[in-house]
mmCIF file of C-alpha atoms in Angstrom:
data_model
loop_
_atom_site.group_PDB
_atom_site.id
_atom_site.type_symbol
_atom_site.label_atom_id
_atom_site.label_comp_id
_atom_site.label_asym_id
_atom_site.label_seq_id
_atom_site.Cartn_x
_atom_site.Cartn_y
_atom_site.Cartn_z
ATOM 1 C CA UNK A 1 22.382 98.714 127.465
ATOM 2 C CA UNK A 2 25.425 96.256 127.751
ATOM 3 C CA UNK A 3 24.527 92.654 127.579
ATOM 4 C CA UNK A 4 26.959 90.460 129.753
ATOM 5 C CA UNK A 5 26.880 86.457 128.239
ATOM 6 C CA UNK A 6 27.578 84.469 131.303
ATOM 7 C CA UNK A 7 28.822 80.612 130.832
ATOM 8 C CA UNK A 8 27.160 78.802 134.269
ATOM 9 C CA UNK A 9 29.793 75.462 134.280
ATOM 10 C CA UNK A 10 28.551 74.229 137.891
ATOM 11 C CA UNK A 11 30.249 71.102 137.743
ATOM 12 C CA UNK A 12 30.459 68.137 140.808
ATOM 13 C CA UNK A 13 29.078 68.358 144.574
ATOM 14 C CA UNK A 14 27.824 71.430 145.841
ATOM 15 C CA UNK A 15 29.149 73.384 142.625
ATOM 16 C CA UNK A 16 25.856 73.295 141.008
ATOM 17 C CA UNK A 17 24.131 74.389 144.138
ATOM 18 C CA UNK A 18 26.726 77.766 144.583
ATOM 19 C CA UNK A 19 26.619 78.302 140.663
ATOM 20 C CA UNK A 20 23.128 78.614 141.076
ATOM 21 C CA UNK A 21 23.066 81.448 144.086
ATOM 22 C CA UNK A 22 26.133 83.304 142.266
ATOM 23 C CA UNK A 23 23.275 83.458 139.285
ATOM 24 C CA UNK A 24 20.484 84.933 141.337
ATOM 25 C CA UNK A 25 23.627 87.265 142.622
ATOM 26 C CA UNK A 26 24.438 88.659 139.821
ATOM 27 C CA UNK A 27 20.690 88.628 137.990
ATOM 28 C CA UNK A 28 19.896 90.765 140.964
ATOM 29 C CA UNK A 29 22.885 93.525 141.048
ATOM 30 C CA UNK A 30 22.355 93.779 136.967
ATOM 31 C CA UNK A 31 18.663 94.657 137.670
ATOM 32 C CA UNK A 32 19.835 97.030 140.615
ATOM 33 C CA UNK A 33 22.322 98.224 137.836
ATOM 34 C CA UNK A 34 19.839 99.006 135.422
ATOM 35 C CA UNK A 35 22.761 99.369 132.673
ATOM 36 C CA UNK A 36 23.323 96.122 132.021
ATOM 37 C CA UNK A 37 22.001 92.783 131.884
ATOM 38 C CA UNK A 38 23.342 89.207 132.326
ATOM 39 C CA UNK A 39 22.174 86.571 129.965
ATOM 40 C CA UNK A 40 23.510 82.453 131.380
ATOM 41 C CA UNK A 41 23.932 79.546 129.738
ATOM 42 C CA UNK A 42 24.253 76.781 132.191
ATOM 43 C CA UNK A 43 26.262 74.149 130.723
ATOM 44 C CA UNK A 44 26.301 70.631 131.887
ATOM 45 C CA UNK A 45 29.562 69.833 132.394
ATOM 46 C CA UNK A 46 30.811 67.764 134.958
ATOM 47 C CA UNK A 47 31.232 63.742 135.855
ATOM 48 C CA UNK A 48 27.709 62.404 134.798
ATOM 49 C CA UNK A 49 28.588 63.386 131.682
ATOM 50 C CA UNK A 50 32.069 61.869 131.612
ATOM 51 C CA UNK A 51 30.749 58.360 132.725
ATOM 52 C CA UNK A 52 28.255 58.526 129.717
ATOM 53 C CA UNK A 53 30.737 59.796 127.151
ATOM 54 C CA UNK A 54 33.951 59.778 128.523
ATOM 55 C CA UNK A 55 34.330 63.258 128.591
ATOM 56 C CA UNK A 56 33.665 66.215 130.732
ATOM 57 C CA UNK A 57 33.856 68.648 128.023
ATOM 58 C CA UNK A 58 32.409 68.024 124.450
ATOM 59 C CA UNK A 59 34.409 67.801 121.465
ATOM 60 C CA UNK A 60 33.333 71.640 121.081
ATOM 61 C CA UNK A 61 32.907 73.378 123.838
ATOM 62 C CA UNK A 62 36.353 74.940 123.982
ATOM 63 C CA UNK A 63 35.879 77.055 120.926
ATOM 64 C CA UNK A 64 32.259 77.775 122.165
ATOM 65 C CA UNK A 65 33.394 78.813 125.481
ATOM 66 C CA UNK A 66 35.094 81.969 123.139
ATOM 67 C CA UNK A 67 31.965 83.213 122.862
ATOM 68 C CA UNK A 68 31.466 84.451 126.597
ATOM 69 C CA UNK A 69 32.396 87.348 128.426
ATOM 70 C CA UNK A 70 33.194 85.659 131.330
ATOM 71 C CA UNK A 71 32.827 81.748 133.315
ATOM 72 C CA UNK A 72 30.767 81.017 136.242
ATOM 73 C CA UNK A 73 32.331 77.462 137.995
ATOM 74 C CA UNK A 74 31.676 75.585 140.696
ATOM 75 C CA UNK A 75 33.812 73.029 141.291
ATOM 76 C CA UNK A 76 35.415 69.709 140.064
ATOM 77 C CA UNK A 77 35.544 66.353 141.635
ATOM 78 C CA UNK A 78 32.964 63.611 141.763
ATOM 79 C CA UNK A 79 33.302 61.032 144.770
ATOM 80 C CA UNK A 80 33.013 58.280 142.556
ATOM 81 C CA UNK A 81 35.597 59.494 139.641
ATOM 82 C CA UNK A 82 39.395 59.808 140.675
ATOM 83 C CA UNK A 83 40.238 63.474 141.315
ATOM 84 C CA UNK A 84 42.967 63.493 139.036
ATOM 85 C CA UNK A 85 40.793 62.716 136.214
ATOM 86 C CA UNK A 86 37.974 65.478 136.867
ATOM 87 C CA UNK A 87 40.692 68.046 137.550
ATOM 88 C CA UNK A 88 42.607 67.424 133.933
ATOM 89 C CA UNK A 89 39.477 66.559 132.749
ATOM 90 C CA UNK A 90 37.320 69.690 133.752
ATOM 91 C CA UNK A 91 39.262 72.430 135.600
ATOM 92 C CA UNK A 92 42.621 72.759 134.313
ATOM 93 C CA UNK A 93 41.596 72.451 130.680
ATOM 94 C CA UNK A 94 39.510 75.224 131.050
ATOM 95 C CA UNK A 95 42.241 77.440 132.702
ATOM 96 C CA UNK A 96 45.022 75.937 130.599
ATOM 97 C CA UNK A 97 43.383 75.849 127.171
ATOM 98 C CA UNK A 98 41.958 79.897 127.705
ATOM 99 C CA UNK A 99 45.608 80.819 129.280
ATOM 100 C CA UNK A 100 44.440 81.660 132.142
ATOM 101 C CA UNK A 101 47.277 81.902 133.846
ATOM 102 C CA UNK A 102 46.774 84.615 136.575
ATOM 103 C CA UNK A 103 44.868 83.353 139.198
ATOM 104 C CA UNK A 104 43.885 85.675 142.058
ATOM 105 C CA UNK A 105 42.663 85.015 145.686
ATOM 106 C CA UNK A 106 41.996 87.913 147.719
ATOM 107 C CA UNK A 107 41.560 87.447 151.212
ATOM 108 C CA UNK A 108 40.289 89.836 154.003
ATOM 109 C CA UNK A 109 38.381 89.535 157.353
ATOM 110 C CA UNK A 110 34.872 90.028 156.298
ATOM 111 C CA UNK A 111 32.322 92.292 158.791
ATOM 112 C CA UNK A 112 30.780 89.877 161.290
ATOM 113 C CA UNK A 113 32.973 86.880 160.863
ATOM 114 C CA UNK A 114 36.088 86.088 163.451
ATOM 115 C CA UNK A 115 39.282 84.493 162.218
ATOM 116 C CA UNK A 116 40.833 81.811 164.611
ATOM 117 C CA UNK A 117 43.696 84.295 165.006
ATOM 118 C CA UNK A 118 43.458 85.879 168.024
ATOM 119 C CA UNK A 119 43.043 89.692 168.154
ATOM 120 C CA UNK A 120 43.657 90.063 164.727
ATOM 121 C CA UNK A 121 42.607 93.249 162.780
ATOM 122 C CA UNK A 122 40.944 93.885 159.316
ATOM 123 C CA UNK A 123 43.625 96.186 158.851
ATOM 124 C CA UNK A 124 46.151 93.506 159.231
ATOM 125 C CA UNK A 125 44.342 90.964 157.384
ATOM 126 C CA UNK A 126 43.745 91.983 154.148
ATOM 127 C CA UNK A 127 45.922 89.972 151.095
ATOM 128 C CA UNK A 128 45.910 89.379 147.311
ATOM 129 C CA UNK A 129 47.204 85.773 146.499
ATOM 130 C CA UNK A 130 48.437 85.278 142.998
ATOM 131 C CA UNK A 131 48.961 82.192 142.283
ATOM 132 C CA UNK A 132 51.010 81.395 138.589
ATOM 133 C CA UNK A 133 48.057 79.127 136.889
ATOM 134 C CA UNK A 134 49.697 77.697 134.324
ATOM 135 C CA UNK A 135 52.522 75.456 135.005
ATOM 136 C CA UNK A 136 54.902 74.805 138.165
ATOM 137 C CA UNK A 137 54.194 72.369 140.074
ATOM 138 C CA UNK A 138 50.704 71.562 138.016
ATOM 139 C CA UNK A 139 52.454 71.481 134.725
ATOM 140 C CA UNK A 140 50.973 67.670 133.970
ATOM 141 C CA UNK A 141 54.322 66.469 132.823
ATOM 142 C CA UNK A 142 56.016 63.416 134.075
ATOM 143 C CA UNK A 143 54.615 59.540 134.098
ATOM 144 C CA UNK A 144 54.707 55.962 135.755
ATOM 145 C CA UNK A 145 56.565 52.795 134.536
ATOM 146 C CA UNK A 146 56.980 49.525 135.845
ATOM 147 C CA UNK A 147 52.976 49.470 136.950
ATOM 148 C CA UNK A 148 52.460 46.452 139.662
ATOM 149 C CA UNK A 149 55.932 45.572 140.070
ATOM 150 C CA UNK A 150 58.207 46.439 143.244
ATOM 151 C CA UNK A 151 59.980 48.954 140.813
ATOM 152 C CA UNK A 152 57.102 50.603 139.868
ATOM 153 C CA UNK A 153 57.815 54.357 139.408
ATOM 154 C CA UNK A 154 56.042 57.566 138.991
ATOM 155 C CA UNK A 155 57.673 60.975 138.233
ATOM 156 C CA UNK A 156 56.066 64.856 138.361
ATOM 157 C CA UNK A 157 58.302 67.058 136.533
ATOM 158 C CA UNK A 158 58.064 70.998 137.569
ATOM 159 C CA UNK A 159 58.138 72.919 135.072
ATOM 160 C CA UNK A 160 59.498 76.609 135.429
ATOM 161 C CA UNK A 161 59.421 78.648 132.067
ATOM 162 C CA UNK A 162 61.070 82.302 132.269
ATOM 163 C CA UNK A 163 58.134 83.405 129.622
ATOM 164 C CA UNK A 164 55.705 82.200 132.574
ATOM 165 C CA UNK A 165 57.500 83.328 135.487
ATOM 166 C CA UNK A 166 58.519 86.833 134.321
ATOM 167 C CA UNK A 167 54.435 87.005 132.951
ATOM 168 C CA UNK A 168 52.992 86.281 136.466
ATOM 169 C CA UNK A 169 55.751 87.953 138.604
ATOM 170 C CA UNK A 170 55.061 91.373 136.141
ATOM 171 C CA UNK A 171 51.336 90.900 136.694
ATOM 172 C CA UNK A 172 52.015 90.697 140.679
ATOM 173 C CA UNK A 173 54.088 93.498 140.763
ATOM 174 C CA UNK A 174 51.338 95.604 138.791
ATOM 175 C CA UNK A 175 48.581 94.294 141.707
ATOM 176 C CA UNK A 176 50.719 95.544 144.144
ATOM 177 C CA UNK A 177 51.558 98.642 142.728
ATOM 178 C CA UNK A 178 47.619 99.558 142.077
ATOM 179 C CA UNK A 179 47.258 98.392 146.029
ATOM 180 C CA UNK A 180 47.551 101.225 149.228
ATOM 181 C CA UNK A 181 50.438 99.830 150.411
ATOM 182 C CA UNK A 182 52.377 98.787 147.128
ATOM 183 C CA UNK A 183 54.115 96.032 148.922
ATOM 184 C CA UNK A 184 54.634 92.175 147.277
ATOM 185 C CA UNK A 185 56.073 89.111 148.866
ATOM 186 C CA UNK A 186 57.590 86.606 146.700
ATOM 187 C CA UNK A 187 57.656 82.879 147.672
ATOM 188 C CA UNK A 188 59.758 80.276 146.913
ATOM 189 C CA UNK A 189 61.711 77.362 148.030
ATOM 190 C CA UNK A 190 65.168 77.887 146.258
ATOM 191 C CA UNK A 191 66.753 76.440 149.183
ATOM 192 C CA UNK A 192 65.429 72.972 147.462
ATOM 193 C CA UNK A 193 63.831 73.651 144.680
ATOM 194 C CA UNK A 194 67.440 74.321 142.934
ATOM 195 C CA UNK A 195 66.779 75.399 139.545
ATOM 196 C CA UNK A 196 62.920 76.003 138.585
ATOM 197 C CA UNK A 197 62.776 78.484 141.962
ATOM 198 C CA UNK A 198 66.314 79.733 141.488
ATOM 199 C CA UNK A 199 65.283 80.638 138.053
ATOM 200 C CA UNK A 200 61.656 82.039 139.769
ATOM 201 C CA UNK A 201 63.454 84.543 142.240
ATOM 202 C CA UNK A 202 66.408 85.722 139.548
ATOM 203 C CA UNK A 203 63.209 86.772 137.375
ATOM 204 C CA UNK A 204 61.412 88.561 140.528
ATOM 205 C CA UNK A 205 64.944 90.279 141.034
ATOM 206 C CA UNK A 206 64.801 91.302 137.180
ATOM 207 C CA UNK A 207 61.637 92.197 137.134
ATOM 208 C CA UNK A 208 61.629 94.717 140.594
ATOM 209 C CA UNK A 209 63.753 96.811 138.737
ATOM 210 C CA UNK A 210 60.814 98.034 136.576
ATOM 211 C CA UNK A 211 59.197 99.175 139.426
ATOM 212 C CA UNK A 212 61.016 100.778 142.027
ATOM 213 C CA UNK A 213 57.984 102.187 143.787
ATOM 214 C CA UNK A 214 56.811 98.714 145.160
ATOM 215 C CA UNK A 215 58.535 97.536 147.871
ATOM 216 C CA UNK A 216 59.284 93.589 147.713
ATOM 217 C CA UNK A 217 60.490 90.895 149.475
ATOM 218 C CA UNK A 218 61.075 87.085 149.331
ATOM 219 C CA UNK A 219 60.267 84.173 151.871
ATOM 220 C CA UNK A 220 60.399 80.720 151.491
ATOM 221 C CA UNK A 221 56.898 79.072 151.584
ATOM 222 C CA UNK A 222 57.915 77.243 154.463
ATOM 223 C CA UNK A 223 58.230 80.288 156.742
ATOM 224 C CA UNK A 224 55.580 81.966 154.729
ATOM 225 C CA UNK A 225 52.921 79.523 156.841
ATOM 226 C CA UNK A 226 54.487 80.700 160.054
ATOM 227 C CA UNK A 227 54.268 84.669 159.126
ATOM 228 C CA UNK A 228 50.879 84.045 157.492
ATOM 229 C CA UNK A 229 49.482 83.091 161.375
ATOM 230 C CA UNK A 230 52.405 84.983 163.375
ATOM 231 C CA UNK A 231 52.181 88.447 161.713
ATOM 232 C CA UNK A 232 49.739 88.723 159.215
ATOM 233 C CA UNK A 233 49.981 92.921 159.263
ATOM 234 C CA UNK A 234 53.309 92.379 157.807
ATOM 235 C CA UNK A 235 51.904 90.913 154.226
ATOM 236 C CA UNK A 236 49.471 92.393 151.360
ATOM 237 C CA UNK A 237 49.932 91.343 147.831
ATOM 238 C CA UNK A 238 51.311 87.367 147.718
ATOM 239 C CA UNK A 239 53.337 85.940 144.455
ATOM 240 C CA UNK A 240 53.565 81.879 144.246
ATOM 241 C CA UNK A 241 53.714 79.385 142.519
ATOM 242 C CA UNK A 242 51.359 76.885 141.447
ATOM 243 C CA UNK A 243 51.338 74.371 144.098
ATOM 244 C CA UNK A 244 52.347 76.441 146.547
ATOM 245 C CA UNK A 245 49.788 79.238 146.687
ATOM 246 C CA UNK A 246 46.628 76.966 146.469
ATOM 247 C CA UNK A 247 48.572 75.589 149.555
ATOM 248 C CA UNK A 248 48.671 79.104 151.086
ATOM 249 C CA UNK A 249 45.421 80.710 149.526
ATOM 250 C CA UNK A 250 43.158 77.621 151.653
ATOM 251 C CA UNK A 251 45.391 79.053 154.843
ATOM 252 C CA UNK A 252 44.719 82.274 154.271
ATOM 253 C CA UNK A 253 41.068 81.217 153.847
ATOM 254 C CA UNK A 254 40.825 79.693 156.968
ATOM 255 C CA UNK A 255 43.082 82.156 158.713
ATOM 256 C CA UNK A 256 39.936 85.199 157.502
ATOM 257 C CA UNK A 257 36.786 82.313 159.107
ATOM 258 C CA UNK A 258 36.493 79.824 156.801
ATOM 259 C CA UNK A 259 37.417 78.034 153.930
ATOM 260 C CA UNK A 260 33.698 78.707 152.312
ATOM 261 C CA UNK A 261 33.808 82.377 151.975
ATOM 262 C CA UNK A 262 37.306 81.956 150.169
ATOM 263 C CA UNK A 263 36.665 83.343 146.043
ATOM 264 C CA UNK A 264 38.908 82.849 142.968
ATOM 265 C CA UNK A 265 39.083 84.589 139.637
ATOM 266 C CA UNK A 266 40.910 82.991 136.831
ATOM 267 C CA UNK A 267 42.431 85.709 134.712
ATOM 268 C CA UNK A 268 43.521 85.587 131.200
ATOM 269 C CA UNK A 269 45.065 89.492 131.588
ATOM 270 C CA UNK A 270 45.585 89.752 127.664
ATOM 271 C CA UNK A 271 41.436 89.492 127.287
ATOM 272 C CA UNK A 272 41.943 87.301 124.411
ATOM 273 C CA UNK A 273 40.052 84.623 126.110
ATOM 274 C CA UNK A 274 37.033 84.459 129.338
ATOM 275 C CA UNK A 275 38.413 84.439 132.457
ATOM 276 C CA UNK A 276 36.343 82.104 135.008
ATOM 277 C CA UNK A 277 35.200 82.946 138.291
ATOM 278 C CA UNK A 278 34.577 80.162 141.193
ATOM 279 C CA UNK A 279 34.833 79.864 144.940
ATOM 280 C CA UNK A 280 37.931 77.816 146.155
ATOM 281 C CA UNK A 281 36.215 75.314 149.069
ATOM 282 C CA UNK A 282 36.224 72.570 145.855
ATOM 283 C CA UNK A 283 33.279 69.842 145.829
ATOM 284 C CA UNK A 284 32.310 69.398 149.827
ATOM 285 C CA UNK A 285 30.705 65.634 148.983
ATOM 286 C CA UNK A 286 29.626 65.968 153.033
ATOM 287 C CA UNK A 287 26.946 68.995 152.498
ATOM 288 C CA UNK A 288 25.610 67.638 148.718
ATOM 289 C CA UNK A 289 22.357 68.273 149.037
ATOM 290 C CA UNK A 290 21.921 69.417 152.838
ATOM 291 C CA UNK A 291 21.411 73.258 151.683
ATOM 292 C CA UNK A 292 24.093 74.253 154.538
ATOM 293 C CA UNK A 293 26.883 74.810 152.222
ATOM 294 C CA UNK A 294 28.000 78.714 152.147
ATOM 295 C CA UNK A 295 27.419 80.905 148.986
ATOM 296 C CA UNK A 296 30.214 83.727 150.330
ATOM 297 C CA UNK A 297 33.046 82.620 148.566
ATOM 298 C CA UNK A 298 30.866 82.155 145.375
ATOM 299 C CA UNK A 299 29.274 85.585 145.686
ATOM 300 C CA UNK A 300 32.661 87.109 146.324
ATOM 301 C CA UNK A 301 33.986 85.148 142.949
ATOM 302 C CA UNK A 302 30.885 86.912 141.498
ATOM 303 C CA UNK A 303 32.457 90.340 142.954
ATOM 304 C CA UNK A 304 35.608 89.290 141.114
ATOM 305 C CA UNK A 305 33.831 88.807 137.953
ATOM 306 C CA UNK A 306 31.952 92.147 137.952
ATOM 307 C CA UNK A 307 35.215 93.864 138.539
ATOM 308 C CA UNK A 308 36.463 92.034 135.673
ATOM 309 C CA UNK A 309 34.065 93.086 133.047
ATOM 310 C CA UNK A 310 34.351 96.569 133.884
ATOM 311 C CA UNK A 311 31.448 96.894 136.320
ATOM 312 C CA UNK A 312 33.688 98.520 139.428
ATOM 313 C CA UNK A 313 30.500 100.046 140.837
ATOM 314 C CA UNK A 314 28.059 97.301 140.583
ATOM 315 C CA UNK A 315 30.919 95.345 142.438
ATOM 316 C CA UNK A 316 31.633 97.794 145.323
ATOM 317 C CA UNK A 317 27.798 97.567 145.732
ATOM 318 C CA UNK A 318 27.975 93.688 145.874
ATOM 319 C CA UNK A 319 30.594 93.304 148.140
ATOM 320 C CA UNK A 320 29.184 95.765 150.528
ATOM 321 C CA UNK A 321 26.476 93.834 150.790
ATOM 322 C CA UNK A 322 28.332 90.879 151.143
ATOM 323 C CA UNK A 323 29.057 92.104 154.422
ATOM 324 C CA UNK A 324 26.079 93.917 155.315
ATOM 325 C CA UNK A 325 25.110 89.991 155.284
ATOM 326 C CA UNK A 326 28.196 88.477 156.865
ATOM 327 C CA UNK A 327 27.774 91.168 159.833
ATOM 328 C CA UNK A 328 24.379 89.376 161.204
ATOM 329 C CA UNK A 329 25.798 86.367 162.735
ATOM 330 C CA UNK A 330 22.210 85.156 161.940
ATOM 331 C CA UNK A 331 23.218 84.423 158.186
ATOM 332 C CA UNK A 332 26.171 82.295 159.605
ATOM 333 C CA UNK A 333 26.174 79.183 157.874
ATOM 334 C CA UNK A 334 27.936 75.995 159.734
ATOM 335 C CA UNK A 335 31.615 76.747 158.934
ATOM 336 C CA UNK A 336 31.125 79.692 160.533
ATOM 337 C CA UNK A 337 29.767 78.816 163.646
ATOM 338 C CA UNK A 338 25.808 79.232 162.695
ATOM 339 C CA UNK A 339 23.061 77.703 161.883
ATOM 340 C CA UNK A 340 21.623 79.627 158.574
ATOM 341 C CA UNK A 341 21.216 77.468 155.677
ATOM 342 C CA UNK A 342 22.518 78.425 151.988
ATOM 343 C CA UNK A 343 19.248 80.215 150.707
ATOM 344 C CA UNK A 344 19.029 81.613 153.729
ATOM 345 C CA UNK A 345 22.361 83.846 153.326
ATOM 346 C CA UNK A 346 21.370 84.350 149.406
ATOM 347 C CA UNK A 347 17.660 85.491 150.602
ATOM 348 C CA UNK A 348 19.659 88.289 153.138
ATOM 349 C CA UNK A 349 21.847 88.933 150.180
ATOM 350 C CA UNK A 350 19.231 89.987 147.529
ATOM 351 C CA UNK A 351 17.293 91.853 150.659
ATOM 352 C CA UNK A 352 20.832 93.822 151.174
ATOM 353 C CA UNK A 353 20.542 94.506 147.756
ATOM 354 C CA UNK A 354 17.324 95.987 146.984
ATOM 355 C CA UNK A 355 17.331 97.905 150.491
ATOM 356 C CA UNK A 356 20.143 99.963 149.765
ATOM 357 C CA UNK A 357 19.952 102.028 146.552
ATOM 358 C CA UNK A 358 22.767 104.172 147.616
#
């Protein structure tokens, strides 16, 4: 029997709380499986132990996160720690430091749940965001000078790397071409962005040649947002870059109900390193400890993570029951509209589960 080794990381706000139902998720499905099993370690990283030691991950814990198949996150940011710091601090050293540079978010309109689009279809809704993880916008490279003074000055270089673009646009192109309708959309601002995005659509150009069965276009993120909400039939797999598809994955999240059902896998496609799974609504500080905050988007991530390790069946089953659960408008938690509270959804969930043995 194959023995999965799971690293729990649940992090700041409610990321401990949907780490924890993503556990029970997958605990359950494994034990539906009966082929393999899912051992966790939950490590405690996160901003209580940054205040006591000044760091969010110990001196360590990189080279021991080598030693798992796969990451289980909830989410950074700690109301009383700037954001900046538990992002570098947390987050992005994970994905950076494991090269993690393909990061996916699909979105579709899940059974049960209405998107504020009106009379839109689950044919026509139904996207893969990839978003280049590992530079861009989010490249960390820049700096202040002059702190206090009236010249004070900050910079944030971009930072656009052919190896990186042609790396993330080949990856797209491969989504797309594995998807029905073998269609990508590239986005960029080239119009502005005068030499990183030039540089990012001559490589898409280059790069469509090696696959002339996907048909491609490009769209400036700008008017992206308006054919995102205008004509969403018209898209299916999404290419961007850093800061501007975690702009356009939370639209498309709302766009399918809700920002809490949104999931995200990290991807490190040469397998050299864990890829890390986590939901994309971030640390909620509002519904801490309420039990109201929805587990969707981390059981989807947990979908994602399945997938990942080879377990395409054990996934299909998962998400299917995902929305045997999201169809009941009784397991709607608040963002949606209802009144069901987190254990609630994950109690329907593990019912959906053992009832079907299809």
């Amino acid at each position: 029997m194959k023995q999965y080794k799971i690293a729990a990381i649940g992090g700041d706000g409610i990321g401990p709380e949907m780490v924890a139902e993503g556990v029970r998720a997958l605990q359950a499905i494994a034990e539906r499986a009966g082929s393999f099993k899912i051992e966790v370690d939950w490590l405690d990283w996160g901003a209580e132990r940054f205040k006591c030691s000044g760091r969010f991950i110990p001196e360590d814990g990189m080279a021991k996160l080598a030693g798992y198949d796969a990451i289980l996150f909830g989410s950074a940011g700690a109301a009383d720690v700037p954001d900046h710091e538990t992002l570098w601090g947390l987050r992005l050293a994970i994905c950076q430091t494991l090269d993690q540079y393909a990061n996916l978010r699909p979105t579709r309109l899940l059974a049960g749940i209405r998107s504020p689009l009106a009379e839109v279809t689950p044919e026509a809704l139904d996207w893969l965001i990839i978003r280049e993880n590992s530079e861009g916008e989010y490249a960390g490279h820049g700096g202040r000078s002059h702190r206090g003074s009236h010249h004070e000055t900050a910079t944030e270089v971009s930072l656009f790397t052919r190896h990186a673009i042609e790396r993330i646009m080949r990856y797209a192109f491969e989504c797309a071409q594995d998807r029905p309708r073998r269609q990508l959309t590239v986005v960029t601002k080239s119009n502005a962005q005068r030499h990183g995005m030039v540089l990012w659509d001559e490589i898409a150009q280059e790069v469509a040649c090696s696959f002339p069965d996907v048909r491609w276009d490009r769209m400036l993120v700008d008017a992206m947002t308006v054919r995102m909400v205008r004509d969403p039939g018209s898209l299916d797999t999404i290419v961007a870059s850093n800061l501007h598809a975690d702009i356009l994955s939370d639209l498309a999240a709302a766009l399918a109900g809700s920002i809490g059902i949104g999931p995200t896998a990290n991807i490190d496609p040469s397998g050299r390193h864990p890829s890390m799974f986590e939901p994309i609504h971030g640390s909620a500080f509002d519904l801490v400890g309420k039990g109201v905050a929805n587990p969707i988007g981390m059981f989807w991530s947990s979908v994602l993570l399945l997938d990942h390790l080879g377990e395409h069946r054990s996934a299909q089953i998962l998400l299917g029951a995902i929305e045997r659960v999201t169809a009941d408008p009784a397991n709607h938690t608040p963002d949606l509209g209802g009144t069901a509270r987190t254990q609630d959804v994950t109690r329907a969930l593990l019912a959906a589960l053992s009832g079907d043995r299809s």
